[in-house]
Short mmCIF file of C-alpha atoms in Angstrom, two decimals:
data_model
loop_
_atom_site.label_atom_id
_atom_site.label_comp_id
_atom_site.label_asym_id
_atom_site.label_seq_id
_atom_site.Cartn_x
_atom_site.Cartn_y
_atom_site.Cartn_z
CA MET A 1 5.72 -3.90 1.29
CA LEU A 2 6.08 -1.57 -2.08
CA PRO A 3 5.09 -2.86 -4.58
CA SER A 4 5.84 -3.87 -8.66
CA ASP A 5 3.71 -1.65 -10.73
CA PRO A 6 1.98 -0.74 -7.62
CA SER A 7 4.23 1.65 -6.07
CA THR A 8 6.43 0.94 -3.23
CA PRO A 9 7.75 3.56 -1.03
CA GLU A 10 11.29 4.01 -1.95
CA THR A 11 11.82 4.92 1.53
CA VAL A 12 10.56 1.87 2.62
CA PRO A 13 5.97 -0.97 -2.00
CA THR A 14 8.22 0.53 -4.50
CA ALA A 15 8.23 4.02 -3.50
CA GLY A 16 9.13 4.89 -0.08
CA ASP A 17 11.89 5.41 2.34
CA PRO A 18 12.07 4.33 5.89
CA GLY A 19 10.62 6.92 8.17
CA PRO A 20 8.56 7.07 11.29
CA VAL A 21 6.61 3.96 11.94
CA PRO A 22 3.26 4.15 10.17
CA ALA A 23 0.01 2.76 11.36
CA GLY A 24 -1.43 -0.34 9.84
CA GLU A 25 -3.13 -1.18 6.76
CA PRO A 26 -4.48 -4.24 4.92
CA GLY A 27 -3.35 -5.15 6.81
CA PRO A 28 0.75 -2.41 5.81
CA MET A 29 2.38 -2.14 2.78
CA ALA A 30 2.10 -2.58 3.52
CA ALA A 31 0.18 -4.81 5.90
CA ASN A 32 0.81 -5.14 9.16
CA PRO A 33 0.30 -6.37 12.40
CA TRP A 34 -0.79 -9.14 14.26
CA PRO A 35 -3.98 -9.80 15.92
CA PRO A 36 -4.15 -11.44 19.23
CA ALA A 37 -6.40 -14.39 19.77
CA GLY A 38 -9.99 -13.46 19.38
CA GLY A 39 -9.49 -10.94 16.67
CA PRO A 40 -7.16 -8.25 15.39
CA GLU A 41 -6.35 -5.53 17.72
CA PRO A 42 -5.09 -2.19 16.42
CA LEU A 43 -1.42 -1.76 16.97
CA PRO A 44 -0.47 1.30 18.92
CA THR A 45 0.49 4.19 16.74
CA GLY A 46 3.43 6.28 17.72
CA SER A 47 2.60 9.44 15.90
CA PRO A 48 0.21 11.03 13.53
CA GLU A 49 2.46 10.27 10.67
CA PRO A 50 1.33 7.84 8.02
CA HIS A 51 2.35 4.26 8.56
CA GLN A 52 3.34 4.96 12.07
CA ILE A 53 2.65 2.04 14.21
CA GLY A 54 5.23 0.82 16.56
CA LEU A 55 5.59 -2.62 15.17
CA GLU A 56 7.92 -5.08 16.77
CA VAL A 57 9.24 -8.35 15.48
CA PRO A 58 7.27 -11.04 17.31
CA PRO A 59 9.51 -12.88 19.78
CA THR A 60 8.33 -16.25 18.57
CA PRO A 61 7.54 -17.42 15.06
CA VAL A 62 4.02 -17.96 13.91
CA VAL A 63 3.03 -20.92 11.79
CA THR A 64 0.49 -20.72 9.04
CA PRO A 65 -2.44 -23.00 9.79
CA ARG A 66 -2.80 -25.89 7.39
CA SER A 67 -5.59 -25.62 4.90
CA GLY A 68 -8.64 -27.66 5.54
CA GLY A 69 -9.91 -26.07 8.74
CA ALA A 70 -12.46 -23.34 9.02
CA ARG A 71 -11.10 -19.95 8.10
CA GLY A 72 -12.61 -16.68 9.24
CA PRO A 73 -12.31 -13.33 7.52
CA ILE A 74 -8.84 -12.01 7.05
CA LEU A 75 -9.58 -9.28 9.54
CA ALA A 76 -10.01 -11.98 12.16
CA LEU A 77 -6.50 -13.18 11.47
CA ALA A 78 -4.62 -9.94 11.45
CA VAL A 79 -4.83 -6.25 11.00
CA ILE A 80 -4.66 -5.73 7.28
CA PHE A 81 -2.54 -3.07 5.76
CA VAL A 82 -3.40 -2.07 2.25
CA ALA A 83 -0.63 0.21 1.41
CA VAL A 84 1.25 1.23 -1.54
CA LEU A 85 4.79 1.45 -0.55
CA ALA A 86 4.31 4.61 1.30
CA GLY A 87 6.96 4.42 3.86
CA GLY A 88 8.59 1.25 3.06
CA ALA A 89 8.34 -1.40 0.55
CA LEU A 90 4.67 -1.34 0.99
CA PHE A 91 3.33 0.36 -2.02
CA MET A 92 0.68 -1.43 -3.88
CA SER A 93 0.22 -4.07 -1.40
CA GLY A 94 -2.36 -4.86 1.11
CA TYR A 95 -0.60 -6.27 4.06
CA LEU A 96 -1.17 -8.01 7.25
CA ILE A 97 1.22 -9.43 9.66
CA GLY A 98 -0.19 -12.76 10.49
CA GLN A 99 0.02 -15.56 12.92
CA ARG A 100 1.15 -19.03 12.11
CA GLY A 101 -0.48 -22.15 13.40
CA ALA A 102 0.95 -24.71 15.73
CA GLU A 103 2.28 -27.15 13.16
CA GLN A 104 5.78 -27.04 11.76
CA PRO A 105 5.60 -29.48 8.86
CA GLY A 106 8.61 -31.23 7.39
CA THR A 107 8.66 -32.71 3.91
CA PRO A 108 5.18 -34.23 3.38
CA VAL A 109 5.22 -37.91 2.54
CA THR A 110 3.28 -37.23 -0.64
CA ALA A 111 5.89 -34.69 -1.77
CA GLN A 112 9.07 -36.58 -0.93
CA GLN A 113 9.79 -37.51 -4.53
CA SER A 114 9.34 -33.91 -5.69
CA PHE A 115 11.61 -32.65 -2.91
CA GLN A 116 14.36 -35.21 -3.51
CA PRO A 117 16.24 -33.09 -6.09
CA PHE A 118 16.22 -30.20 -3.62
CA TRP A 119 17.72 -32.27 -0.81
CA ASP A 120 20.19 -33.93 -3.18
CA THR A 121 21.38 -30.50 -4.32
CA TYR A 122 21.64 -29.16 -0.77
CA ASP A 123 23.54 -32.24 0.44
CA THR A 124 25.91 -32.18 -2.53
CA ILE A 125 26.73 -28.51 -2.03
CA ILE A 126 27.40 -29.00 1.68
CA LYS A 127 29.64 -32.03 1.12
CA ARG A 128 31.43 -31.28 -2.14
CA PHE A 129 31.53 -27.55 -2.91
CA ALA A 130 35.23 -26.67 -3.24
CA GLY A 131 35.00 -22.95 -3.90
CA GLY A 132 35.19 -21.98 -0.25
CA SER A 133 33.23 -22.41 2.95
CA VAL A 134 29.48 -22.76 2.60
CA ASP A 135 27.23 -20.48 4.63
CA ARG A 136 24.34 -22.83 5.39
CA GLU A 137 22.10 -19.98 6.51
CA ALA A 138 22.67 -18.06 3.27
CA LEU A 139 22.06 -21.27 1.32
CA ILE A 140 18.70 -21.83 2.98
CA GLN A 141 17.68 -18.19 2.63
CA GLY A 142 18.55 -18.34 -1.06
CA ALA A 143 16.40 -21.44 -1.50
CA ILE A 144 13.42 -19.80 0.20
CA LYS A 145 13.87 -16.64 -1.86
CA GLY A 146 13.96 -18.72 -5.03
CA MET A 147 10.68 -20.39 -4.11
CA VAL A 148 8.94 -17.08 -3.54
CA ASP A 149 10.45 -15.46 -6.64
CA SER A 150 9.18 -18.36 -8.75
CA LEU A 151 5.62 -17.18 -8.04
CA GLY A 152 6.22 -14.18 -10.30
CA ASP A 153 4.25 -12.00 -7.88
CA PRO A 154 5.80 -8.58 -7.23
CA TYR A 155 4.03 -8.31 -3.90
CA SER A 156 5.25 -11.60 -2.46
CA ALA A 157 8.79 -11.74 -1.12
CA TYR A 158 11.20 -13.42 1.27
CA LEU A 159 12.70 -10.99 3.75
CA THR A 160 15.93 -11.64 5.60
CA PRO A 161 15.95 -10.72 9.30
CA ASP A 162 17.50 -7.33 8.49
CA GLU A 163 15.00 -6.70 5.69
CA TYR A 164 12.13 -7.71 7.94
CA ARG A 165 13.24 -5.37 10.71
CA GLN A 166 13.59 -2.59 8.14
CA GLY A 167 10.14 -3.37 6.79
CA ILE A 168 8.64 -3.13 10.25
CA GLN A 169 10.29 0.25 10.66
CA ASP A 170 8.94 1.31 7.30
CA LEU A 171 5.45 0.30 8.31
CA SER A 172 5.76 2.57 11.28
CA GLY A 173 5.44 5.59 9.05
CA GLN A 174 8.93 6.91 9.59
CA PHE A 175 11.72 6.18 7.18
CA GLU A 176 14.91 7.58 5.74
CA GLY A 177 14.92 8.15 2.01
CA ILE A 178 13.68 10.58 -0.61
CA GLY A 179 9.97 10.22 0.12
CA ALA A 180 8.51 8.97 -3.15
CA GLU A 181 6.18 6.16 -4.08
CA ILE A 182 7.59 4.05 -6.89
CA GLY A 183 6.14 1.29 -9.03
CA THR A 184 6.50 -0.42 -12.37
CA ARG A 185 4.79 0.01 -15.73
CA ASP A 186 5.25 -1.67 -19.07
CA ALA A 187 6.51 0.04 -22.24
CA SER A 188 3.00 1.31 -23.05
CA GLY A 189 2.70 2.98 -19.66
CA LYS A 190 0.25 0.50 -18.17
CA THR A 191 0.56 -0.82 -14.63
CA SER A 192 2.60 -4.01 -14.59
CA ASP A 193 3.44 -6.78 -12.14
CA CYS A 194 6.94 -7.17 -13.57
CA THR A 195 9.78 -7.63 -11.12
CA THR A 196 12.98 -7.30 -13.19
CA LEU A 197 13.49 -3.86 -14.70
CA GLY A 198 14.09 -3.48 -18.42
CA PRO A 199 12.57 -2.02 -21.62
CA ASP A 200 9.15 -3.51 -20.82
CA CYS A 201 9.39 -3.06 -17.06
CA ARG A 202 10.04 0.54 -16.17
CA LEU A 203 10.59 1.96 -12.71
CA VAL A 204 8.30 4.96 -12.32
CA VAL A 205 7.53 7.51 -9.65
CA VAL A 206 3.92 7.05 -8.64
CA SER A 207 3.89 10.08 -6.39
CA PRO A 208 6.39 12.13 -4.38
CA LEU A 209 5.21 12.56 -0.79
CA ASP A 210 4.04 16.03 0.16
CA GLY A 211 6.96 18.15 1.38
CA SER A 212 9.47 15.34 0.81
CA PRO A 213 13.04 15.75 -0.50
CA ALA A 214 11.84 14.17 -3.77
CA GLU A 215 9.16 16.82 -4.22
CA LYS A 216 11.52 19.65 -3.29
CA ALA A 217 14.11 18.39 -5.78
CA GLY A 218 11.56 18.46 -8.60
CA ILE A 219 10.68 14.77 -8.91
CA LEU A 220 7.19 14.42 -10.45
CA ALA A 221 4.62 11.64 -10.61
CA GLY A 222 5.15 9.72 -13.86
CA ASP A 223 8.92 10.26 -14.00
CA VAL A 224 10.68 7.13 -15.26
CA ILE A 225 13.83 6.35 -13.26
CA VAL A 226 16.44 5.04 -15.68
CA ALA A 227 19.54 5.17 -13.48
CA ILE A 228 20.53 5.52 -9.82
CA ASP A 229 23.84 7.23 -9.05
CA GLY A 230 24.82 6.78 -12.69
CA THR A 231 24.12 3.04 -12.81
CA PRO A 232 21.26 1.94 -15.13
CA VAL A 233 18.41 0.16 -13.36
CA ASP A 234 17.88 -2.39 -16.15
CA GLY A 235 18.43 -5.86 -14.76
CA LEU A 236 17.71 -4.81 -11.17
CA THR A 237 14.65 -5.97 -9.28
CA VAL A 238 12.17 -3.47 -7.91
CA ASP A 239 13.34 -4.20 -4.36
CA SER A 240 17.03 -3.83 -5.15
CA SER A 241 16.42 -0.53 -6.91
CA ARG A 242 14.40 0.68 -3.95
CA ASP A 243 17.26 -0.24 -1.63
CA LYS A 244 19.66 1.81 -3.75
CA ILE A 245 17.38 4.82 -3.57
CA ARG A 246 17.05 4.55 0.20
CA GLY A 247 19.79 5.77 2.47
CA LYS A 248 20.69 7.63 5.60
CA LYS A 249 19.55 11.14 6.30
CA GLY A 250 21.85 13.77 4.84
CA THR A 251 23.30 11.57 2.10
CA GLU A 252 22.71 12.24 -1.60
CA VAL A 253 21.34 10.11 -4.38
CA VAL A 254 21.27 11.10 -8.04
CA LEU A 255 18.30 9.84 -10.01
CA THR A 256 18.39 9.94 -13.80
CA VAL A 257 14.78 10.41 -14.90
CA LYS A 258 12.98 10.55 -18.22
CA ARG A 259 9.91 12.74 -18.41
CA GLY A 260 7.72 12.30 -21.47
CA ASP A 261 9.62 12.87 -24.71
CA ALA A 262 12.20 15.18 -23.13
CA PRO A 263 15.82 14.02 -22.80
CA SER A 264 16.68 12.27 -19.56
CA LYS A 265 18.16 14.43 -16.81
CA ASP A 266 19.90 13.96 -13.48
CA ILE A 267 18.16 15.11 -10.31
CA LYS A 268 20.10 15.19 -7.06
CA VAL A 269 18.07 14.44 -3.94
CA VAL A 270 19.29 14.75 -0.35
CA ARG A 271 17.77 11.99 1.76
CA ASP A 272 16.01 12.78 5.00
CA VAL A 273 13.73 11.26 7.64
CA ILE A 274 10.30 11.21 6.07
CA VAL A 275 7.28 11.91 8.24
CA SER A 276 3.98 12.52 6.53
CA LYS A 277 1.08 14.49 7.90
CA GLU A 278 -1.85 12.23 7.18
CA VAL A 279 -4.81 14.56 7.61
CA VAL A 280 -4.88 18.10 6.22
CA ALA A 281 -8.00 20.26 6.37
CA LYS A 282 -9.14 23.68 5.18
CA ASP A 283 -12.27 25.58 4.22
CA LEU A 284 -13.17 26.24 0.60
CA ALA A 285 -15.77 28.32 -1.24
CA GLY A 286 -16.01 30.88 1.52
CA GLY A 287 -16.53 28.25 4.17
CA GLN A 288 -19.29 26.40 2.32
CA VAL A 289 -17.14 23.34 1.65
CA GLY A 290 -15.05 21.34 4.08
CA TYR A 291 -11.87 19.95 2.51
CA ILE A 292 -10.04 17.04 4.15
CA ALA A 293 -7.01 15.42 2.52
CA VAL A 294 -5.85 12.02 3.78
CA THR A 295 -2.31 11.09 2.78
CA GLY A 296 -2.03 7.75 4.58
CA PHE A 297 -4.15 5.18 6.40
CA SER A 298 -2.88 4.57 9.90
CA ASP A 299 -5.32 4.00 12.74
CA ASN A 300 -4.22 7.40 13.99
CA ALA A 301 -5.21 8.92 10.66
CA ALA A 302 -8.72 7.48 11.03
CA THR A 303 -9.03 9.11 14.46
CA LYS A 304 -7.76 12.47 13.22
CA PHE A 305 -10.13 12.28 10.24
CA HIS A 306 -13.08 11.61 12.56
CA ASP A 307 -12.15 14.56 14.76
CA GLN A 308 -11.84 16.93 11.79
CA LEU A 309 -15.10 15.73 10.21
CA GLN A 310 -16.90 16.12 13.53
CA ALA A 311 -15.58 19.68 13.92
CA ASP A 312 -16.76 20.59 10.41
CA LEU A 313 -20.21 19.09 11.02
CA LYS A 314 -20.55 21.04 14.28
CA ALA A 315 -19.66 24.17 12.30
CA GLY A 316 -22.67 23.48 10.07
CA LYS A 317 -20.92 22.15 6.98
CA THR A 318 -22.86 19.68 4.81
CA LYS A 319 -20.60 19.61 1.74
CA PHE A 320 -17.23 17.87 1.79
CA ILE A 321 -14.28 17.00 -0.41
CA LEU A 322 -12.23 13.95 0.60
CA ASP A 323 -8.89 14.20 -1.20
CA LEU A 324 -7.14 10.82 -1.62
CA ARG A 325 -4.82 11.87 -4.43
CA GLY A 326 -1.30 10.55 -4.06
CA ASN A 327 -2.34 8.38 -1.10
CA PRO A 328 -0.60 4.98 -1.44
CA GLY A 329 -2.66 3.22 1.20
CA GLY A 330 -2.34 1.90 4.71
CA TYR A 331 -4.30 -0.24 7.16
CA VAL A 332 -7.53 -1.75 6.02
CA THR A 333 -8.99 -1.02 9.43
CA ALA A 334 -8.40 2.69 8.88
CA ALA A 335 -9.96 2.50 5.41
CA LYS A 336 -13.03 0.82 6.92
CA SER A 337 -13.28 3.48 9.65
CA ILE A 338 -13.08 6.40 7.22
CA ALA A 339 -15.54 4.91 4.72
CA SER A 340 -17.90 4.08 7.61
CA GLU A 341 -18.16 7.77 8.50
CA PHE A 342 -20.32 8.17 5.37
CA ILE A 343 -21.87 4.69 4.99
CA LYS A 344 -24.43 3.67 7.59
CA ASP A 345 -24.38 -0.08 7.10
CA GLY A 346 -23.71 -2.82 4.58
CA PRO A 347 -20.49 -3.78 2.79
CA ILE A 348 -17.38 -1.63 2.59
CA PHE A 349 -15.39 -4.30 0.73
CA TRP A 350 -15.08 -8.06 0.27
CA GLU A 351 -12.08 -10.34 0.74
CA GLU A 352 -11.60 -13.39 -1.47
CA ASP A 353 -9.06 -16.02 -0.39
CA SER A 354 -7.19 -18.64 -2.42
CA THR A 355 -10.18 -21.02 -2.30
CA GLY A 356 -12.54 -18.41 -3.73
CA LYS A 357 -14.30 -17.95 -0.39
CA GLN A 358 -15.55 -14.39 0.02
CA ASP A 359 -15.95 -12.58 3.33
CA GLU A 360 -17.81 -9.30 3.70
CA THR A 361 -16.51 -6.39 5.75
CA ASP A 362 -19.38 -4.10 6.73
CA ALA A 363 -19.56 -0.51 7.86
CA SER A 364 -19.01 0.01 11.56
CA GLY A 365 -22.44 1.53 12.11
CA GLN A 366 -20.87 4.46 13.97
CA GLY A 367 -20.55 6.95 11.12
CA ILE A 368 -21.33 10.60 11.81
CA ALA A 369 -21.95 11.73 8.21
CA THR A 370 -24.23 9.03 6.81
CA SER A 371 -27.20 11.32 6.09
CA ASP A 372 -28.09 11.87 2.44
CA SER A 373 -28.14 15.59 3.19
CA ILE A 374 -24.36 15.46 3.44
CA LYS A 375 -22.82 15.71 -0.01
CA LEU A 376 -19.39 14.27 -0.69
CA ILE A 377 -16.88 14.29 -3.51
CA VAL A 378 -13.81 12.05 -3.47
CA LEU A 379 -10.72 13.10 -5.41
CA VAL A 380 -8.43 10.37 -6.79
CA ASP A 381 -5.53 10.18 -9.20
CA LYS A 382 -3.09 7.60 -10.49
CA GLY A 383 -1.22 7.79 -7.18
CA SER A 384 -4.29 6.71 -5.16
CA ALA A 385 -3.83 3.05 -4.33
CA SER A 386 -4.84 0.18 -2.06
CA ALA A 387 -6.63 1.50 1.03
CA SER A 388 -7.42 4.70 -0.89
CA GLU A 389 -9.14 2.60 -3.52
CA ILE A 390 -11.06 0.67 -0.88
CA VAL A 391 -12.52 3.93 0.42
CA ALA A 392 -13.20 5.42 -3.02
CA GLY A 393 -14.67 2.16 -4.31
CA ALA A 394 -16.94 1.78 -1.29
CA LEU A 395 -18.25 5.35 -1.47
CA GLN A 396 -18.76 5.06 -5.23
CA ASP A 397 -20.50 1.67 -5.24
CA ARG A 398 -22.69 2.60 -2.28
CA LYS A 399 -23.74 5.84 -4.01
CA ARG A 400 -22.47 8.03 -1.19
CA ALA A 401 -20.00 10.08 -3.18
CA THR A 402 -19.08 11.31 -6.61
CA VAL A 403 -15.54 10.35 -7.59
CA VAL A 404 -13.64 13.06 -9.48
CA GLY A 405 -10.18 13.08 -11.06
CA GLU A 406 -8.04 10.45 -12.76
CA THR A 407 -8.37 6.67 -12.75
CA SER A 408 -6.62 5.38 -9.64
CA PHE A 409 -3.58 3.10 -9.49
CA GLY A 410 -5.29 -0.29 -9.40
CA LYS A 411 -4.06 -2.47 -6.53
CA GLY A 412 -6.49 -5.12 -5.39
CA THR A 413 -4.47 -7.68 -3.44
CA VAL A 414 -3.62 -8.24 0.22
CA GLN A 415 -0.32 -9.51 1.56
CA GLN A 416 0.37 -11.24 4.85
CA TRP A 417 3.72 -10.99 6.63
CA ILE A 418 4.55 -14.31 8.26
CA PRO A 419 7.48 -14.26 10.70
CA LEU A 420 9.82 -17.28 10.46
CA GLN A 421 11.85 -18.93 13.23
CA ASP A 422 15.16 -17.25 12.42
CA GLY A 423 13.77 -13.71 12.44
CA SER A 424 13.21 -13.59 8.69
CA ALA A 425 9.73 -13.36 7.20
CA LEU A 426 7.58 -14.35 4.26
CA LYS A 427 5.39 -11.71 2.65
CA LEU A 428 2.75 -13.54 0.66
CA THR A 429 -0.27 -12.47 -1.35
CA ILE A 430 -3.12 -14.26 0.40
CA ALA A 431 -6.28 -12.52 -0.82
CA LYS A 432 -7.97 -10.20 -3.25
CA TRP A 433 -10.18 -7.37 -2.06
CA LEU A 434 -13.32 -6.44 -4.00
CA THR A 435 -15.55 -3.37 -3.94
CA PRO A 436 -19.07 -3.62 -2.45
CA ASP A 437 -20.38 -4.56 -5.93
CA LYS A 438 -17.67 -7.25 -6.05
CA ASN A 439 -15.54 -5.54 -8.67
CA TRP A 440 -11.83 -6.42 -8.61
CA ILE A 441 -9.98 -3.23 -9.51
CA HIS A 442 -6.49 -4.78 -9.76
CA HIS A 443 -4.63 -3.20 -12.71
CA VAL A 444 -7.86 -1.38 -13.55
CA GLY A 445 -8.31 1.20 -10.83
CA ILE A 446 -11.31 3.18 -9.68
CA VAL A 447 -12.74 4.98 -12.71
CA PRO A 448 -13.99 8.46 -11.72
CA ASP A 449 -17.61 9.50 -12.29
CA VAL A 450 -16.28 12.86 -13.46
CA PRO A 451 -12.89 12.49 -15.20
CA VAL A 452 -10.59 15.50 -14.96
CA ALA A 453 -7.32 15.45 -16.85
CA VAL A 454 -4.26 16.78 -15.06
CA PRO A 455 -2.03 19.09 -17.13
CA ALA A 456 1.45 17.72 -17.82
CA ASN A 457 3.01 20.82 -16.29
CA PRO A 458 0.36 22.50 -14.14
CA ALA A 459 0.94 26.10 -13.16
CA PRO A 460 1.36 26.87 -9.46
CA ASN A 461 -1.93 26.92 -7.53
CA VAL A 462 -3.80 25.47 -10.52
CA ASP A 463 -5.85 22.40 -9.55
CA PRO A 464 -8.48 21.48 -12.15
CA ALA A 465 -9.80 18.48 -10.21
CA LEU A 466 -10.28 20.43 -7.00
CA ASP A 467 -11.87 23.30 -8.91
CA LYS A 468 -14.33 20.87 -10.52
CA ALA A 469 -15.18 19.36 -7.14
CA VAL A 470 -15.94 22.78 -5.65
CA GLU A 471 -18.01 23.68 -8.70
CA LEU A 472 -20.09 20.50 -8.45
CA LEU A 473 -20.74 20.99 -4.75
CA THR A 474 -21.59 24.69 -4.86
CA LYS A 475 -23.72 24.58 -8.00
CA ALA A 476 -25.49 21.26 -7.45
CA THR A 477 -29.18 21.51 -6.67
CA GLY A 478 -29.89 17.81 -6.50
CA SER A 479 -27.87 14.64 -6.69
CA LEU A 480 -24.28 14.94 -7.81
CA PRO A 481 -23.12 13.11 -10.94
CA GLY A 482 -22.69 9.43 -10.23
CA VAL A 483 -24.77 9.58 -7.04
CA MET A 484 -28.35 8.27 -6.95
CA ASP A 485 -30.78 9.24 -4.24
CA ARG A 486 -31.44 6.38 -1.91
CA ALA A 487 -34.96 5.33 -1.04
CA ALA A 488 -36.21 6.73 2.24
#
């Protein structure tokens, strides 16, 4: 998990706290789990909460296969978790917890000269450092961390055993913290991949989770966090700032936030165990419109979404609103399942690996709302990321829905979590994901067909985007904006 600009759950990519174990994603923030031989198998989910998937640290390390052999789609390697730090450090990341191959390479013969300075430094420190005893384990961990940090990728990281265990807990969907997705933006307010906070790398709240301590305390999406417990965040990394925001249930953290042009102010938040309800449904327009909000993408969320959609269809509803606002992501498998409810066949998204090879992930063919007679509007905002963008992008490109709201966050990469022999892990960006039309939305986002600006300080019960969606569905006589009729 998050994330740099892409949020991470403070409780957990850049905006989350540790809470109940969430179900997978790109395979979770957030990425997540590990497929057995023969293909990824969904991890068991412990609860309906987002990111709740009882993940366990694999008893034995996995080794990444050497390049050169045939490589199947990422989904064949692991369950992908595309999450945006929504329960851990997952935000803005697609994740998958992968397997490693059988080889454990040493220093390659062709790289011995390049590695010599490394070994010389290590040997010299061990033999000659006079400032105290040398912790060899810490020395090695520091070297690995330095390698990963040199990539300059906010979504790749080295995790110590403790951090890895915490990350697994975060991915479960349950975590202790304030319940807010956080990310980074540059001085102009644009999404950024920066890792060290400063004037041109600002820590921002992407979205407080519904009902969380952050929301109750008055934290809003877009708030810039300038200090934590009175200490400025400048100079900290995104991960270290997230760790300072996290904490045990019942403890307090004071966030100094800047909102627009107003003076900065301190907001006290009491941490708690964060458990998100991933599927929320209600009837709108006198029962004409079925509204289903999805706040996270665990496999359990996909099942609950299917059940709710099926109930609405049996009740005779043919007009739906799928609300993905503030949803930081989750398992790619769940995103595929939900998008497949409305798309009969063909691509949901593409995965492009480091060699440029692209693999297509198609609809499951088991959707229950694929008929053109079923009208759909998808709501997104700047807090919709990763798996949310996979679903919105698929439905938009495949002409199955009209997208309404604000341009989404813009996270188009997938991370794999690779367990190492000592219990630590490497989280590495290993792929891009593309929409069905092969658009890469990283740092761009899903642009809505019908833009709806959100007021800076909306009045209670005022929701312009939702109102517009209801209006379009109840007044439309033909195709909705952005949706073309498909040939029979």
